[in-house]
mmCIF file of C-alpha atoms in Angstrom:
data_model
loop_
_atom_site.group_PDB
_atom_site.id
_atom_site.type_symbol
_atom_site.label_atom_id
_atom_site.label_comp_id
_atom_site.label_asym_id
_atom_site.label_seq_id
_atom_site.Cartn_x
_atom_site.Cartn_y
_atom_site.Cartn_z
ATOM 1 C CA UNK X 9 18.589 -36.890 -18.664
ATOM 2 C CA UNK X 10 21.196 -38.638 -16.520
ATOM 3 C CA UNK X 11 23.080 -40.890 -17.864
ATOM 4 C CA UNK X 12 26.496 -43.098 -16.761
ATOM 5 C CA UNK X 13 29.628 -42.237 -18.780
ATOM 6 C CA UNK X 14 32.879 -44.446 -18.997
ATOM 7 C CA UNK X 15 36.207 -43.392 -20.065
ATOM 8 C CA UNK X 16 38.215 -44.025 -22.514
ATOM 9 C CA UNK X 17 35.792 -44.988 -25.008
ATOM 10 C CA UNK X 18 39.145 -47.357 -26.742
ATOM 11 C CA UNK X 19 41.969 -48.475 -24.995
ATOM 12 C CA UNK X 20 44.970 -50.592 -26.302
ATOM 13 C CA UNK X 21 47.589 -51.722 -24.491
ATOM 14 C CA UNK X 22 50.294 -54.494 -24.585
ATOM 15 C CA UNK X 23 49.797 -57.696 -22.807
ATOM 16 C CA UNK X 24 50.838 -57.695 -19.314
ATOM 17 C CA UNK X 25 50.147 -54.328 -18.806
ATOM 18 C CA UNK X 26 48.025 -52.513 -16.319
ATOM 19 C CA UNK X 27 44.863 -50.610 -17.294
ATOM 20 C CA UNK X 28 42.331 -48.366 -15.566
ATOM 21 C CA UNK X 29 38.698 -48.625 -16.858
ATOM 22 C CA UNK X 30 36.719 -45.178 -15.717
ATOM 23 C CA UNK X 31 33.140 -44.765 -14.980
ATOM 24 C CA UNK X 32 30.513 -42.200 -13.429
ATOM 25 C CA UNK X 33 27.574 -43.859 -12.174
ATOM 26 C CA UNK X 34 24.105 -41.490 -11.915
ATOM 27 C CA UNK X 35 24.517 -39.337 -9.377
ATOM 28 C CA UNK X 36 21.906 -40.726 -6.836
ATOM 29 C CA UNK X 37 21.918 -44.370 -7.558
ATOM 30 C CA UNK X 38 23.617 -46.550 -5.018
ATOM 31 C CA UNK X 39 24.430 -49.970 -6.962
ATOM 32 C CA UNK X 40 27.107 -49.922 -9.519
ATOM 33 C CA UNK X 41 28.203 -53.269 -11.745
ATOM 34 C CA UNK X 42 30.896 -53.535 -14.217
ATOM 35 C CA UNK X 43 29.849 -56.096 -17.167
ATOM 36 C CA UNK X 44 32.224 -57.236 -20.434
ATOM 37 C CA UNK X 45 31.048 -57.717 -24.160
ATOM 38 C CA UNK X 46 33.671 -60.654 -26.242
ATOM 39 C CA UNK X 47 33.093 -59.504 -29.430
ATOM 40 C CA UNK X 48 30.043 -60.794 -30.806
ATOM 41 C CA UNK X 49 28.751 -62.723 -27.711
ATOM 42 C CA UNK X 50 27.070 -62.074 -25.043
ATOM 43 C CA UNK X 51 26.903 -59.566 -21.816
ATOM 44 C CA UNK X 52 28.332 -61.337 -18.633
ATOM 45 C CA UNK X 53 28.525 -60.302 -15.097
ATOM 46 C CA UNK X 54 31.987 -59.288 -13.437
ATOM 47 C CA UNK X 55 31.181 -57.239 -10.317
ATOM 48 C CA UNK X 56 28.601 -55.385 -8.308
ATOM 49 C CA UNK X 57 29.392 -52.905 -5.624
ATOM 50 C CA UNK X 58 27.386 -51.603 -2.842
ATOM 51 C CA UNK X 59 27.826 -49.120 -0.133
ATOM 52 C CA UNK X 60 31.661 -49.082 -0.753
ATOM 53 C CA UNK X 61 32.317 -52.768 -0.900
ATOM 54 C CA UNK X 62 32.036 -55.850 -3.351
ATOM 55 C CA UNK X 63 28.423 -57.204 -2.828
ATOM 56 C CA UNK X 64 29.233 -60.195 -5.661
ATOM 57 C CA UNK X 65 32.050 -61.377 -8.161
ATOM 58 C CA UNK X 66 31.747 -63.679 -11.071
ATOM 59 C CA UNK X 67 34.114 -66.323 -11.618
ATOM 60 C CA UNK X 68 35.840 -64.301 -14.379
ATOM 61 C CA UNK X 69 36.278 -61.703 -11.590
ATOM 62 C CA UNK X 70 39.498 -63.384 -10.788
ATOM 63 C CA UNK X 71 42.725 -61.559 -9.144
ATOM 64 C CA UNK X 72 43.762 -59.932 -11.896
ATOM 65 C CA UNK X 73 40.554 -57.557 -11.715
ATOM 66 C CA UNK X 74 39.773 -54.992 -8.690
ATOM 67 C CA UNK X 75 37.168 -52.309 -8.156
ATOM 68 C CA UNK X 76 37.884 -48.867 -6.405
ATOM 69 C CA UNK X 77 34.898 -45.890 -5.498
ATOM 70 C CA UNK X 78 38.106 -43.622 -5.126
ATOM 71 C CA UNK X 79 35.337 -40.273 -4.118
ATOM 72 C CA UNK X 80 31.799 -39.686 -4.312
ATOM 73 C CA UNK X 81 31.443 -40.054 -8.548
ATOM 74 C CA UNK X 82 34.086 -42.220 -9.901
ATOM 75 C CA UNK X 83 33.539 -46.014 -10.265
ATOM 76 C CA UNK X 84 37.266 -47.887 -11.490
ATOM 77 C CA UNK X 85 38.061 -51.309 -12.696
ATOM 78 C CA UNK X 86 41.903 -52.266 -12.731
ATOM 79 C CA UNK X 87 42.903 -55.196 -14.407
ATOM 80 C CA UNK X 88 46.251 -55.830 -13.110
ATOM 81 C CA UNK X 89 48.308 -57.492 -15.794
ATOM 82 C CA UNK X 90 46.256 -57.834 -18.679
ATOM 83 C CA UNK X 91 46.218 -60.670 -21.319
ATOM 84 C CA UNK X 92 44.739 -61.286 -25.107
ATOM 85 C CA UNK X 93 41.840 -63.218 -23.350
ATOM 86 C CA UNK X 94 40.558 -59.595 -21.598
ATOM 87 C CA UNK X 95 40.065 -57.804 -25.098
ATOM 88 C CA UNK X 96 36.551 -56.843 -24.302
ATOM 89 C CA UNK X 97 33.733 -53.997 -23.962
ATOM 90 C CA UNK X 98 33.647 -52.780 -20.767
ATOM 91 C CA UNK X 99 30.542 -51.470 -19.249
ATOM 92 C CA UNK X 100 29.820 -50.101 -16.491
ATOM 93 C CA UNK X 101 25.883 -49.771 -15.070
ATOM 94 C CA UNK X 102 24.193 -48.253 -12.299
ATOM 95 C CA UNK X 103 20.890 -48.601 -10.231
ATOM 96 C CA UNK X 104 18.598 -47.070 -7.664
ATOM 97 C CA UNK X 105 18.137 -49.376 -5.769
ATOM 98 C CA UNK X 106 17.333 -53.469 -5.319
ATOM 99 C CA UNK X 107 15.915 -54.857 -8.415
ATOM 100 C CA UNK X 108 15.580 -51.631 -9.858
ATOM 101 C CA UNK X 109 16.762 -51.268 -13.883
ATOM 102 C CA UNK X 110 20.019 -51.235 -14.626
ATOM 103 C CA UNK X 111 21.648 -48.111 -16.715
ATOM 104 C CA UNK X 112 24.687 -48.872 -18.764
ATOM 105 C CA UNK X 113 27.325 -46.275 -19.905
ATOM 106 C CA UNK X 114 28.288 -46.026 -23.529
ATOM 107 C CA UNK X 115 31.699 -48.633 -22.887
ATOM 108 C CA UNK X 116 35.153 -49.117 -23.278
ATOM 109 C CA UNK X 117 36.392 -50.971 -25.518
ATOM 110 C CA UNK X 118 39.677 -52.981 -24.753
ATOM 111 C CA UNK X 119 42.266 -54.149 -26.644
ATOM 112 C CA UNK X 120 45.083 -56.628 -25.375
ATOM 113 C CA UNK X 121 47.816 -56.891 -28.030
ATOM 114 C CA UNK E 7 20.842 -71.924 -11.743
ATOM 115 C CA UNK E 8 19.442 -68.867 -13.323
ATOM 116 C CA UNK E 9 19.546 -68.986 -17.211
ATOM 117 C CA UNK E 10 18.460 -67.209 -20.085
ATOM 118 C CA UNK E 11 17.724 -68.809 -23.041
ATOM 119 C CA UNK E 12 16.672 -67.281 -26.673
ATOM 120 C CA UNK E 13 16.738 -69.592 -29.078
ATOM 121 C CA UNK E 14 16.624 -67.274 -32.058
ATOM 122 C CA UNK E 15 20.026 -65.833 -33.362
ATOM 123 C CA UNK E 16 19.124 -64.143 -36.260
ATOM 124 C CA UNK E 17 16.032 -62.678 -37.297
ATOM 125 C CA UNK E 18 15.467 -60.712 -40.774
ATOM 126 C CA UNK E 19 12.352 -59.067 -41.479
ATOM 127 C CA UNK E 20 11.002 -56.303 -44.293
ATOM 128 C CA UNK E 21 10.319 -53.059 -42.927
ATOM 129 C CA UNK E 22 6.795 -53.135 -41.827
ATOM 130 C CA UNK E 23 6.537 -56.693 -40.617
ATOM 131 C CA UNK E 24 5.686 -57.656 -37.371
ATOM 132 C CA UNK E 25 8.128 -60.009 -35.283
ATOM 133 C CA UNK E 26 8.394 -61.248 -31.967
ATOM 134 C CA UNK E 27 11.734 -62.135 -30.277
ATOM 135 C CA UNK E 28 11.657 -65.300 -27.882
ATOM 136 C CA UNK E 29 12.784 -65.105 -24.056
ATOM 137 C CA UNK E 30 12.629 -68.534 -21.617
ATOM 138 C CA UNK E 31 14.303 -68.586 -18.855
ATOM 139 C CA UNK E 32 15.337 -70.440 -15.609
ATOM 140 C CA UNK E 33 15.165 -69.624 -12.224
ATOM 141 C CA UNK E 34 15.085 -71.277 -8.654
ATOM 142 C CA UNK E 35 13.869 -67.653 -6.784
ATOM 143 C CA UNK E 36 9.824 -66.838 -6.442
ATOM 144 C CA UNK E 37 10.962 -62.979 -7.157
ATOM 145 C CA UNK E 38 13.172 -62.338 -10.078
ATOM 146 C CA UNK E 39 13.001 -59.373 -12.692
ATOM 147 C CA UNK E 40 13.319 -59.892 -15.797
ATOM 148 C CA UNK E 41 14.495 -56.797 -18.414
ATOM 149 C CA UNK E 42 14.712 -56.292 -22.525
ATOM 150 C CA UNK E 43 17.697 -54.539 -23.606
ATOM 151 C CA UNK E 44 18.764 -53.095 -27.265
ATOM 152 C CA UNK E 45 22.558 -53.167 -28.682
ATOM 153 C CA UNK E 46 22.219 -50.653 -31.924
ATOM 154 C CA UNK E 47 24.948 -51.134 -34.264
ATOM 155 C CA UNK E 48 26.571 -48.322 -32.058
ATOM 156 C CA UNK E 49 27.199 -50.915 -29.163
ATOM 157 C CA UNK E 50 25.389 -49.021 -26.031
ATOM 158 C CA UNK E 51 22.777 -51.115 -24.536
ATOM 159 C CA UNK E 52 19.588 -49.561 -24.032
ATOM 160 C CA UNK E 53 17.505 -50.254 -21.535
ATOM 161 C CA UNK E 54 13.722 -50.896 -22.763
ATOM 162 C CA UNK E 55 11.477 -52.388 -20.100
ATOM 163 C CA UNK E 56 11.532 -53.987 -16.410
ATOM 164 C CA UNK E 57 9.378 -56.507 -15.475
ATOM 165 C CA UNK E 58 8.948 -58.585 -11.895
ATOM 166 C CA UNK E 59 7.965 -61.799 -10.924
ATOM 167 C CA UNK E 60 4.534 -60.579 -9.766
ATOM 168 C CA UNK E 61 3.039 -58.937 -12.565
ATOM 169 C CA UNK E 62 2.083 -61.025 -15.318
ATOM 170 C CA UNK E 63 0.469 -57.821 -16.973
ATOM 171 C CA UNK E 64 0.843 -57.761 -20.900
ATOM 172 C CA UNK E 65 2.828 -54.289 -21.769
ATOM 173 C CA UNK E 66 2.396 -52.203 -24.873
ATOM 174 C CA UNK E 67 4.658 -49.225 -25.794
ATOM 175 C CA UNK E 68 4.532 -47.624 -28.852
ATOM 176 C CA UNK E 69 4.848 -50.656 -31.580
ATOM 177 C CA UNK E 70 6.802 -52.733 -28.578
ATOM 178 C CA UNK E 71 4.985 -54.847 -26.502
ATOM 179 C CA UNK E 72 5.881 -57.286 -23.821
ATOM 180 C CA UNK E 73 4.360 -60.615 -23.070
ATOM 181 C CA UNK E 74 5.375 -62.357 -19.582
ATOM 182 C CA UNK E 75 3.827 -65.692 -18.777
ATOM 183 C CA UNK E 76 4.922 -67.530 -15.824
ATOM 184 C CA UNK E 77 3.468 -70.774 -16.542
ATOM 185 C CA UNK E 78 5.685 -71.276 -19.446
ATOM 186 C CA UNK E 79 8.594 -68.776 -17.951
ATOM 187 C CA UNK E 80 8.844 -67.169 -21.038
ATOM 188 C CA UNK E 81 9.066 -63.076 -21.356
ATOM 189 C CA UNK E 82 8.683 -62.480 -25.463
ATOM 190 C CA UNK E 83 8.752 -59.258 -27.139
ATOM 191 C CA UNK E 84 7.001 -57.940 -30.277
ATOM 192 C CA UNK E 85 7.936 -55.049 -32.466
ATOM 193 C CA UNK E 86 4.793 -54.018 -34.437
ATOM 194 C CA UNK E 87 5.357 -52.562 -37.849
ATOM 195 C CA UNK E 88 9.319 -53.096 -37.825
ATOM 196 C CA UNK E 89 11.188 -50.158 -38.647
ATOM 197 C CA UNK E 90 15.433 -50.256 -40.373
ATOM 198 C CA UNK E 91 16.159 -48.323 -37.169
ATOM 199 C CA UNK E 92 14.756 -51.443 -34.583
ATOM 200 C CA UNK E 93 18.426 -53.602 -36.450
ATOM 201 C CA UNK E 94 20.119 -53.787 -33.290
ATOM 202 C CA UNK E 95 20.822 -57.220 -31.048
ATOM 203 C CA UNK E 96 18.573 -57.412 -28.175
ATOM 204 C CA UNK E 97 19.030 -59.462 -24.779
ATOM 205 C CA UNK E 98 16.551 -60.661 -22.753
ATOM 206 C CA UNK E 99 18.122 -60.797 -18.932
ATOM 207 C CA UNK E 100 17.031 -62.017 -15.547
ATOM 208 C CA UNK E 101 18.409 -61.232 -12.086
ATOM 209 C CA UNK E 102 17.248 -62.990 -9.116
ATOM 210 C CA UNK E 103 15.866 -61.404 -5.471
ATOM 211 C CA UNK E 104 18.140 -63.513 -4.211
ATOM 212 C CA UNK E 105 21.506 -62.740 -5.353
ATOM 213 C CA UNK E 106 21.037 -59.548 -3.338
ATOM 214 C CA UNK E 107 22.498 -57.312 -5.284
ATOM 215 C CA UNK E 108 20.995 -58.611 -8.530
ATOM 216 C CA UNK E 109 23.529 -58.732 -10.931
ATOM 217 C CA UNK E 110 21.821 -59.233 -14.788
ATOM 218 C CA UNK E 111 22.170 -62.739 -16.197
ATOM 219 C CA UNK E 112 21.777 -62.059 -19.963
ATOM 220 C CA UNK E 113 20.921 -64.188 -23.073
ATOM 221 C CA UNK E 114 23.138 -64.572 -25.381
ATOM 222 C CA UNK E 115 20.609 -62.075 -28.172
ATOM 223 C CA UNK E 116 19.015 -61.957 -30.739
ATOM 224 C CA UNK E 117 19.952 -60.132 -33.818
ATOM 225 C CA UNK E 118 17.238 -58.392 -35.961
ATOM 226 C CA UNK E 119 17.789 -57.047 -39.331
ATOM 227 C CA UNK E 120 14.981 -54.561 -40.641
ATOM 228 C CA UNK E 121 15.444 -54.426 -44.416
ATOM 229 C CA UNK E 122 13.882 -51.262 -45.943
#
C-alpha cells in the first residue's frame, strides 16, 4: 500500500542553524501539507501546497519556514535559522484531491539545542 | 472560526469495556469534513474515517463506530469491546470547503489507556 515517507526520522541541530525536513508524498495525490507535533500537544497546521505553489500558511508559518517541490516526488520544508521554540514532529501529509483524507508520513522529529 | 473541541483528556478503561470519545466542533462553512485520527505510542497518525457535512449516516467498522449529528455538531466515536492495542491518543479534526485547500484543524486528543 502507498504510503508518504519523511526523512530523517530524528534530527538535532544547534540553534540558529538551518535544517531540511524531507518528504515523499503518494505518488498520484496532488495536495501536500506539512503539520508539527510540540511534544504532548496537539497537531497544528503550517502549510499546504498545490500545483507547485503555497495554497495557505498558518501564522506559525512565519519567514523562517519555506516549502520547495524541488522534482516530481520530493516535498521539503527549510526552516531557515532554527530556534528552541521549533523542537517539534514534523509531518508531512498528502491527498487526492479537495476534501479528500489526508495521509501522514511516519515524522521527523526535531530537536533545537 | 473553525474549532475542535474534545473535552476528554484522558480516558482509562479495562480491556473489554466499551467507550466513546467526544468530538464538538465549530464551523461557519455548510460543507466541512470532519476525520478521526489515531497516535499509537509509536507517534504516526493513522488515519481512521472521513466524514462530510452531508451525510449524517451512523458508521460501524469492526468494534469502531462513528456517530455524526449535525444538530448538536458533534462527531463521537465508540470503540466496542476495547482492546490494550486501541492505547493510542486520538484527534478528532475538521477542515472547511472553504479554506480551499482544506488544511486539518485538529483537537487537541484524547488519550485512551486499555488496561489488560
Amino acid at each position: 500500500e502507498p504510503e508518504v515517507t519523511q526523512t530523517p526520522s530524528h534530527q538535532v541541530t544547534q540553534m540558529g542553524q538551518e535544517v531540511i525536513l524531507r518528504c515523499v508524498p503518494i505518488s498520484n495525490h496532488l495536495y501536500f501539507y506539512w503539520y508539527r507535533q510540540i511534544l504532548g500537544q496537539k497537531v497544528e497546521f503550517l502549510v499546504s501546497f498545490y500545483n507547485n505553489e503555497i495554497s495557505e500558511k498558518s501564522e506559525i508559518f512565519d519567514d523562517q519556514f519555506s516549502v520547495e517541490r524541488p522534482d516530481g516526488s520530493n516535498f521539503t520544508l527549510k526552516i531557515r535559522s532554527t530556534k528552541l521554540e521549533d523542537s517539534a514532529m514534523y509531518f508531512c501529509a498528502s491527498s487526492e484531491g479537495w476534501g479528500a483524507e489526508q495521509f501522514f508520513g511516519p515524522g521527523t522529529r526535531l530537536t533545537v539545542l | 472560526a473553525q474549532k475542535v473541541t474534545q473535552a476528554q483528556t484522558e480516558i482509562s478503561v479495562v480491556e473489554k469495556e466499551d467507550v466513546t470519545l467526544d468530538c464538538v466542533y465549530e464551523t461557519r462553512d455548510t460543507t466541512y469534513y470532519l476525520f478521526w485520527y489515531k497516535q499509537p505510542p509509536s507517534g504516526e497518525l493513522v488515519f481512521l474515517i472521513r466524514r462530510n457535512s452531508f451525510d449524517e449516516q451512523n458508521e460501524i467498522s469492526g468494534r469502531y463506530s462513528w456517530n455524526f449529528q449535525k444538530s448538536t455538531s458533534s462527531f463521537n466515536f465508540t470503540i466496542t469491546a476495547s482492546q490494550v492495542v486501541d492505547s493510542a491518543v486520538y484527534f478528532c479534526a475538521l477542515s472547511e470547503a472553504l479554506s480551499g485547500n482544506t488544511p486539518l484543524v485538529f483537537g487537541k486528543g484524547t488519550r485512551l489507556s486499555v488496561i489488560a
